[in-house]
Amino acid sequence: MKPLFIKNFTLEQLEAWVASQGEKPFRARQLYKHLYARNISNWSQCTDLSRSFCARLQSQTSLHALTVARIDEARDGTRKYLFGLHDGNFIESVLISDPPRCTLCVSSQAGCALGCKFCMTGSRGLKRNLETAEIVDQVCMSLRDEKLGPKINSLVFMGMGEPLANYDEVLRALTIITDPNGLMFSHRRVTVSTAGLVPQMLRLGATTPVNLAISIHAPNDALRDELMPINRKYPLGELMGACRKYPLQTRKRITFEYILLEGVNDSTAQARELVKLLRGVRAKINLIAFNPHPGTLYRPPSQEKILAFQDVLRNANLTAIIRKSRGSEISAACGQLAGQKQLIPEDWSRVP
Ligand code: SF4
């Protein structure tokens, strides 16, 4: 039988559940504090809860929604976690240290249905949506990693899956992550990335002030239709219209992710098209050279071509940053996540 994940509950829902157990309402806040502010790894750490309540928590609920199957570390210090789910599926999270930033890249689905041509996750299809607890626990478990965990100060929903295709669970996870009584991340330090699910994007903007990133990757519909099939449903005109009316707080901008593929979307003419496309949008652009993975025919452009592309954007007064590729040799770089279960190392007892 599927376990009841305690981390599926927001504080409000936890209060209702605690009341249904015949416990006093203040127990819910106590419990919530243990789960997130203290980030406990064992029910026995809740010394201020009665023994009988602890025993009931232990027998009726599951504190952990994930198990750590493997941790890889790249030469640049990037850490990739392979997490096991209760049904035998696997997901990945990536922790990237770039002081003063230390960013955890979180997955929202096991696999992805959107099938972007350059993406390893997309090439394997969707297994299923993650539950709230499976999203939140990626953060809780990574925070407990002695190497970098305590330094995590920002989160991006750019791991496996399209977050807005799993809207309700992602929103509930965001509530817990940004709750001052929960995981206490500032909205300014949390970014949700989408391939362009327009209705859900507008709903998100009306609901929470977290940052928005859009995987754009092509400056016109013909090419985007080919690279990202979701564009056939929500073409660029509709997507950019939504960006123009997106409720942004003062000084905030929408981030556009653009993976550069040699000979496909990396010409200066295409950079000029992108400039036109972004007119009227408060935008910044992240340029990322493609990270090849097994089975792909795409290649990254030369450094010269990347700089020429960036120059066109900068000359049009757009902020365009070339992002360093991180963790590519452990397949932790952008578009390389596949949730593959590999050999579990013998020293896996070092897991958080
Ligand atoms: Fe899914 Fe993102 Fe990969 Fe596209 S790039 S297939 S939306 S995970």
Coordinates of C-alpha atoms and ligand atoms in Angstrom, one line a residue:
M1 CA 0.0 0.0 0.0
K2 CA 1.2 3.5 -0.8
P3 CA 2.5 5.3 2.3
L4 CA 1.0 8.5 3.6
F5 CA 3.7 11.1 3.0
I6 CA 3.5 13.6 5.9
K7 CA 5.3 16.2 3.7
N8 CA 2.4 16.2 1.3
F9 CA 0.6 18.5 3.7
T10 CA 0.8 22.3 3.9
L11 CA 0.6 23.6 7.4
E12 CA -3.2 24.2 7.0
Q13 CA -3.7 20.6 5.8
L14 CA -1.4 19.3 8.6
E15 CA -3.6 21.1 11.2
A16 CA -6.7 19.3 9.8
W17 CA -4.9 15.9 9.8
V18 CA -3.6 16.4 13.4
A19 CA -7.1 17.3 14.6
S20 CA -8.4 14.2 12.9
Q21 CA -6.0 12.2 15.1
G22 CA -7.5 13.7 18.2
E23 CA -4.4 15.8 19.0
K24 CA -4.4 19.4 20.1
P25 CA -4.1 21.9 17.2
F26 CA -0.8 23.4 18.4
R27 CA 0.8 19.9 17.8
A28 CA 0.6 20.6 14.0
R29 CA 2.9 23.7 14.3
Q30 CA 5.3 21.7 16.5
L31 CA 5.3 18.9 13.9
Y32 CA 5.8 21.3 11.0
K33 CA 8.8 22.9 12.8
H34 CA 10.4 19.5 13.2
L35 CA 9.8 18.6 9.6
Y36 CA 11.3 21.8 8.1
A37 CA 13.0 24.2 10.5
R38 CA 14.7 21.3 12.2
N39 CA 14.6 19.0 9.1
I40 CA 14.6 15.9 11.2
S41 CA 15.6 12.6 9.7
N42 CA 14.0 10.4 12.4
W43 CA 10.7 10.6 14.4
S44 CA 12.7 9.9 17.6
Q45 CA 14.1 13.5 17.3
C46 CA 10.7 14.9 18.2
T47 CA 11.3 14.8 21.9
D48 CA 8.5 17.2 22.7
L49 CA 5.7 15.1 21.1
S50 CA 4.1 12.4 23.2
R51 CA 5.3 8.9 22.7
S52 CA 1.9 7.7 21.6
F53 CA 1.7 10.4 19.0
C54 CA 5.2 9.6 17.7
A55 CA 4.3 5.9 17.6
R56 CA 1.2 6.7 15.5
L57 CA 3.2 9.0 13.2
Q58 CA 5.7 6.2 12.7
S59 CA 3.1 3.5 12.0
Q60 CA 0.7 5.6 9.9
T61 CA 2.9 8.0 7.9
S62 CA 6.2 8.1 6.1
L63 CA 8.6 10.8 7.1
H64 CA 10.7 10.3 3.9
A65 CA 9.3 10.2 0.4
L66 CA 12.7 9.5 -1.2
T67 CA 15.7 7.3 -0.7
V68 CA 19.2 8.3 -1.8
A69 CA 20.3 5.7 -4.3
R70 CA 23.5 7.4 -5.4
I71 CA 25.5 10.7 -5.1
D72 CA 28.0 11.7 -7.8
E73 CA 30.4 14.6 -7.6
A74 CA 31.9 16.3 -10.6
R75 CA 35.4 17.9 -10.7
D76 CA 33.8 21.3 -10.4
G77 CA 32.1 20.3 -7.1
T78 CA 28.6 19.9 -8.7
R79 CA 26.8 17.1 -6.9
K80 CA 24.1 15.0 -8.5
Y81 CA 21.6 13.0 -6.3
L82 CA 19.8 10.0 -7.7
F83 CA 16.7 9.5 -5.6
G84 CA 14.6 6.4 -5.5
L85 CA 10.7 6.7 -5.4
H86 CA 8.5 4.3 -3.6
D87 CA 7.2 2.7 -6.9
G88 CA 10.7 1.9 -8.2
N89 CA 11.1 5.0 -10.4
F90 CA 14.1 7.4 -10.0
I91 CA 14.6 11.1 -10.2
E92 CA 17.6 13.4 -10.0
S93 CA 18.5 16.7 -8.3
V94 CA 21.6 18.7 -8.9
L95 CA 23.5 20.9 -6.5
I96 CA 25.6 23.6 -8.0
S97 CA 27.9 25.8 -6.0
D98 CA 28.9 29.1 -7.6
P99 CA 29.6 31.4 -4.6
P100 CA 27.8 33.3 -3.3
R101 CA 25.1 31.2 -4.9
C102 CA 24.5 27.6 -4.1
T103 CA 21.6 26.4 -6.1
L104 CA 19.6 23.2 -6.0
C105 CA 18.0 22.1 -9.3
V106 CA 14.8 20.2 -8.4
S107 CA 12.8 17.7 -10.5
S108 CA 9.0 18.0 -10.7
Q109 CA 8.2 14.8 -12.7
A110 CA 9.7 11.4 -13.2
G111 CA 10.5 11.9 -16.9
C112 CA 8.7 14.4 -19.1
A113 CA 6.0 14.2 -21.8
L114 CA 7.1 17.3 -23.7
G115 CA 9.7 15.6 -25.9
C116 CA 12.0 18.6 -26.6
K117 CA 14.4 17.3 -29.2
F118 CA 17.7 18.2 -27.5
C119 CA 16.7 16.9 -24.0
M120 CA 17.7 13.5 -22.5
T121 CA 14.8 13.6 -20.0
G122 CA 12.3 14.3 -22.8
S123 CA 13.7 11.4 -24.9
R124 CA 12.5 8.9 -22.3
G125 CA 8.9 10.0 -21.9
L126 CA 6.9 10.6 -18.8
K127 CA 6.7 8.0 -16.0
R128 CA 4.5 10.1 -13.6
N129 CA 4.0 13.4 -11.8
L130 CA 5.8 13.8 -8.4
E131 CA 3.8 14.3 -5.3
T132 CA 4.4 17.3 -3.1
A133 CA 6.5 15.3 -0.6
E134 CA 8.7 14.0 -3.4
I135 CA 9.5 17.5 -4.5
V136 CA 9.9 18.9 -1.0
D137 CA 12.1 16.0 0.2
Q138 CA 14.6 16.7 -2.6
V139 CA 15.3 20.0 -0.7
C140 CA 15.2 18.5 2.8
M141 CA 17.6 15.7 1.9
S142 CA 20.0 17.9 0.0
L143 CA 20.0 20.4 2.9
R144 CA 21.2 17.5 5.1
D145 CA 24.2 16.8 2.8
E146 CA 27.2 17.8 4.9
K147 CA 29.3 18.8 1.9
L148 CA 27.1 21.7 0.5
G149 CA 23.7 21.3 2.0
P150 CA 23.8 24.1 4.6
K151 CA 25.0 26.5 1.8
I152 CA 21.9 26.0 -0.4
N153 CA 20.4 29.5 -0.9
S154 CA 18.4 29.2 -4.1
L155 CA 16.2 26.7 -5.8
V156 CA 15.4 26.3 -9.5
F157 CA 12.7 24.0 -10.9
M158 CA 14.8 23.0 -13.9
G159 CA 15.4 19.3 -13.2
M160 CA 13.4 16.5 -14.7
G161 CA 10.0 17.4 -15.9
E162 CA 7.8 20.4 -16.8
P163 CA 6.8 21.9 -13.5
L164 CA 3.6 23.5 -14.8
A165 CA 2.4 20.2 -16.1
N166 CA 2.3 19.1 -12.5
Y167 CA 0.8 22.4 -11.4
D168 CA -1.1 21.5 -8.1
E169 CA 1.7 19.5 -6.6
V170 CA 4.4 22.0 -7.5
L171 CA 2.3 24.9 -6.1
R172 CA 1.8 23.0 -2.8
A173 CA 5.6 22.3 -2.7
L174 CA 6.2 26.1 -3.3
T175 CA 3.9 26.9 -0.4
I176 CA 6.0 24.8 1.9
I177 CA 9.3 25.9 0.5
T178 CA 8.6 29.6 0.8
D179 CA 6.6 29.4 4.1
P180 CA 8.4 31.3 6.9
N181 CA 7.3 28.4 9.2
G182 CA 8.4 25.9 6.5
L183 CA 11.7 25.7 4.5
M184 CA 11.9 29.6 4.7
F185 CA 13.2 30.3 1.1
S186 CA 12.6 33.8 -0.1
H187 CA 10.4 34.0 -3.2
R188 CA 13.3 35.9 -4.8
R189 CA 15.5 32.8 -4.5
V190 CA 13.0 30.4 -6.1
T191 CA 12.6 30.1 -9.9
V192 CA 10.1 28.0 -11.8
S193 CA 11.0 27.2 -15.4
T194 CA 8.5 26.3 -18.1
A195 CA 8.7 25.3 -21.7
G196 CA 5.7 27.6 -22.2
L197 CA 2.4 26.2 -20.8
V198 CA 0.7 29.5 -21.2
P199 CA -2.5 29.1 -19.1
Q200 CA -0.6 27.6 -16.1
M201 CA 2.1 30.2 -16.4
L202 CA -0.5 33.0 -16.0
R203 CA -2.1 31.1 -13.1
L204 CA 1.3 30.9 -11.4
G205 CA 2.0 34.6 -11.9
A206 CA -1.4 35.4 -10.3
T207 CA -0.7 33.1 -7.3
T208 CA 2.9 33.5 -6.2
P209 CA 5.7 36.0 -6.8
V210 CA 8.5 33.3 -7.4
N211 CA 10.7 34.0 -10.4
L212 CA 9.8 32.8 -13.8
A213 CA 12.1 31.3 -16.4
I214 CA 11.1 30.3 -19.9
S215 CA 13.0 27.7 -22.0
I216 CA 12.8 29.6 -25.3
H217 CA 15.6 28.0 -27.4
A218 CA 14.4 29.3 -30.8
P219 CA 13.5 32.7 -32.1
N220 CA 10.7 31.7 -34.5
D221 CA 7.8 29.2 -34.7
A222 CA 9.1 27.1 -37.5
L223 CA 12.3 26.2 -35.6
R224 CA 10.6 26.1 -32.2
D225 CA 7.9 23.7 -33.5
E226 CA 10.7 21.4 -34.5
L227 CA 12.7 21.6 -31.3
M228 CA 9.9 21.9 -28.8
P229 CA 6.6 20.3 -29.8
I230 CA 4.7 22.2 -27.1
N231 CA 5.2 25.3 -29.4
R232 CA 2.5 23.8 -31.7
K233 CA 0.0 24.2 -28.9
Y234 CA 1.2 27.5 -27.5
P235 CA 3.1 29.3 -30.3
L236 CA 5.5 32.2 -29.7
G237 CA 2.9 34.9 -30.3
E238 CA 0.7 33.5 -27.5
L239 CA 3.7 32.9 -25.2
M240 CA 5.2 36.3 -25.7
G241 CA 1.8 37.9 -25.2
A242 CA 1.5 36.1 -21.8
C243 CA 5.1 37.3 -20.9
R244 CA 4.1 40.9 -21.7
K245 CA 1.2 40.8 -19.3
Y246 CA 2.9 38.6 -16.7
P247 CA 2.7 40.3 -13.2
L248 CA 6.3 41.1 -12.4
Q249 CA 7.3 42.8 -9.2
T250 CA 9.5 46.0 -9.5
R251 CA 13.0 45.3 -10.8
K252 CA 12.1 41.7 -11.6
R253 CA 12.6 40.2 -15.0
I254 CA 11.7 37.0 -16.8
T255 CA 14.7 34.8 -17.5
F256 CA 14.8 33.2 -21.0
E257 CA 17.0 30.1 -21.3
Y258 CA 18.5 29.6 -24.8
I259 CA 20.5 26.4 -25.4
L260 CA 22.8 27.1 -28.3
L261 CA 22.9 24.2 -30.9
E262 CA 25.6 24.4 -33.6
G263 CA 24.1 25.2 -37.0
V264 CA 20.6 25.1 -35.7
N265 CA 19.8 28.2 -33.6
D266 CA 23.2 29.9 -33.2
S267 CA 23.4 32.4 -36.1
T268 CA 23.6 36.2 -35.6
A269 CA 20.5 36.5 -37.8
Q270 CA 18.6 34.3 -35.3
A271 CA 20.0 36.5 -32.5
R272 CA 18.5 39.5 -34.2
E273 CA 15.2 37.6 -34.5
L274 CA 15.4 36.9 -30.8
V275 CA 15.9 40.6 -30.1
K276 CA 12.7 41.4 -32.0
L277 CA 10.8 38.6 -30.3
L278 CA 11.7 40.0 -26.8
R279 CA 10.7 43.5 -27.5
G280 CA 8.5 44.9 -24.7
V281 CA 9.3 42.1 -22.3
R282 CA 11.4 42.7 -19.1
A283 CA 13.9 40.0 -20.0
K284 CA 17.3 38.6 -19.3
I285 CA 18.8 35.8 -21.3
N286 CA 20.9 32.9 -20.3
L287 CA 22.9 31.4 -23.1
I288 CA 23.9 27.8 -22.6
A289 CA 26.1 25.9 -24.9
F290 CA 24.5 22.5 -25.6
N291 CA 25.8 19.6 -23.4
P292 CA 26.0 16.5 -25.6
H293 CA 24.5 13.3 -24.3
P294 CA 24.6 9.7 -25.7
G295 CA 22.4 9.4 -28.8
T296 CA 22.1 13.0 -29.7
L297 CA 23.2 14.5 -33.0
Y298 CA 23.4 18.1 -31.7
R299 CA 26.7 19.7 -30.9
P300 CA 27.6 23.0 -29.0
P301 CA 28.7 25.9 -31.2
S302 CA 32.3 27.3 -31.0
Q303 CA 33.1 29.9 -28.4
E304 CA 33.4 32.5 -31.2
K305 CA 29.9 31.8 -32.4
I306 CA 28.5 32.0 -28.8
L307 CA 30.2 35.4 -28.3
A308 CA 28.9 36.7 -31.6
F309 CA 25.4 35.7 -30.6
Q310 CA 25.7 37.4 -27.2
D311 CA 27.1 40.6 -28.9
V312 CA 23.9 41.0 -30.9
L313 CA 21.8 40.8 -27.8
R314 CA 24.0 43.1 -25.8
N315 CA 24.1 45.6 -28.6
A316 CA 20.3 45.7 -28.4
N317 CA 20.6 46.6 -24.7
L318 CA 19.5 43.1 -23.5
T319 CA 21.2 41.4 -20.6
A320 CA 22.6 38.2 -22.0
I321 CA 24.8 36.0 -19.8
I322 CA 26.8 33.0 -21.0
R323 CA 26.2 30.3 -18.4
K324 CA 29.1 28.0 -17.6
S325 CA 28.2 24.4 -18.1
R326 CA 28.4 22.6 -14.8
G327 CA 28.7 18.9 -14.0
S328 CA 28.6 17.7 -17.6
E329 CA 30.9 14.7 -17.0
I330 CA 28.4 13.3 -14.5
S331 CA 25.5 14.0 -16.8
A332 CA 24.2 16.7 -14.4
A333 CA 24.2 19.5 -16.9
C334 CA 21.2 21.2 -18.4
G335 CA 19.2 18.7 -20.5
Q336 CA 21.2 15.7 -19.4
L337 CA 19.1 14.4 -16.5
A338 CA 17.6 11.0 -17.1
G339 CA 17.0 9.4 -13.7
Q340 CA 19.1 6.4 -14.6
K341 CA 19.8 3.9 -11.9
Q342 CA 23.4 3.0 -12.2
L343 CA 25.5 0.8 -9.9
I344 CA 25.0 1.9 -6.3
P345 CA 28.4 2.6 -4.8
E346 CA 29.6 0.5 -1.9
D347 CA 30.0 3.6 0.4
W348 CA 26.4 4.7 0.0
S349 CA 26.1 4.8 3.8
R350 CA 27.5 8.3 3.4
V351 CA 24.1 9.5 2.2
P352 CA 22.3 12.2 4.2
Ligands
SF4_1 FE1 10.7 18.3 -20.6 FE2 12.3 20.4 -20.0 FE3 13.3 18.3 -21.2 FE4 11.6 19.9 -22.6 S1 13.6 20.5 -21.8 S2 11.6 17.6 -22.5 S3 10.2 20.5 -20.9 S4 12.5 18.3 -19.2

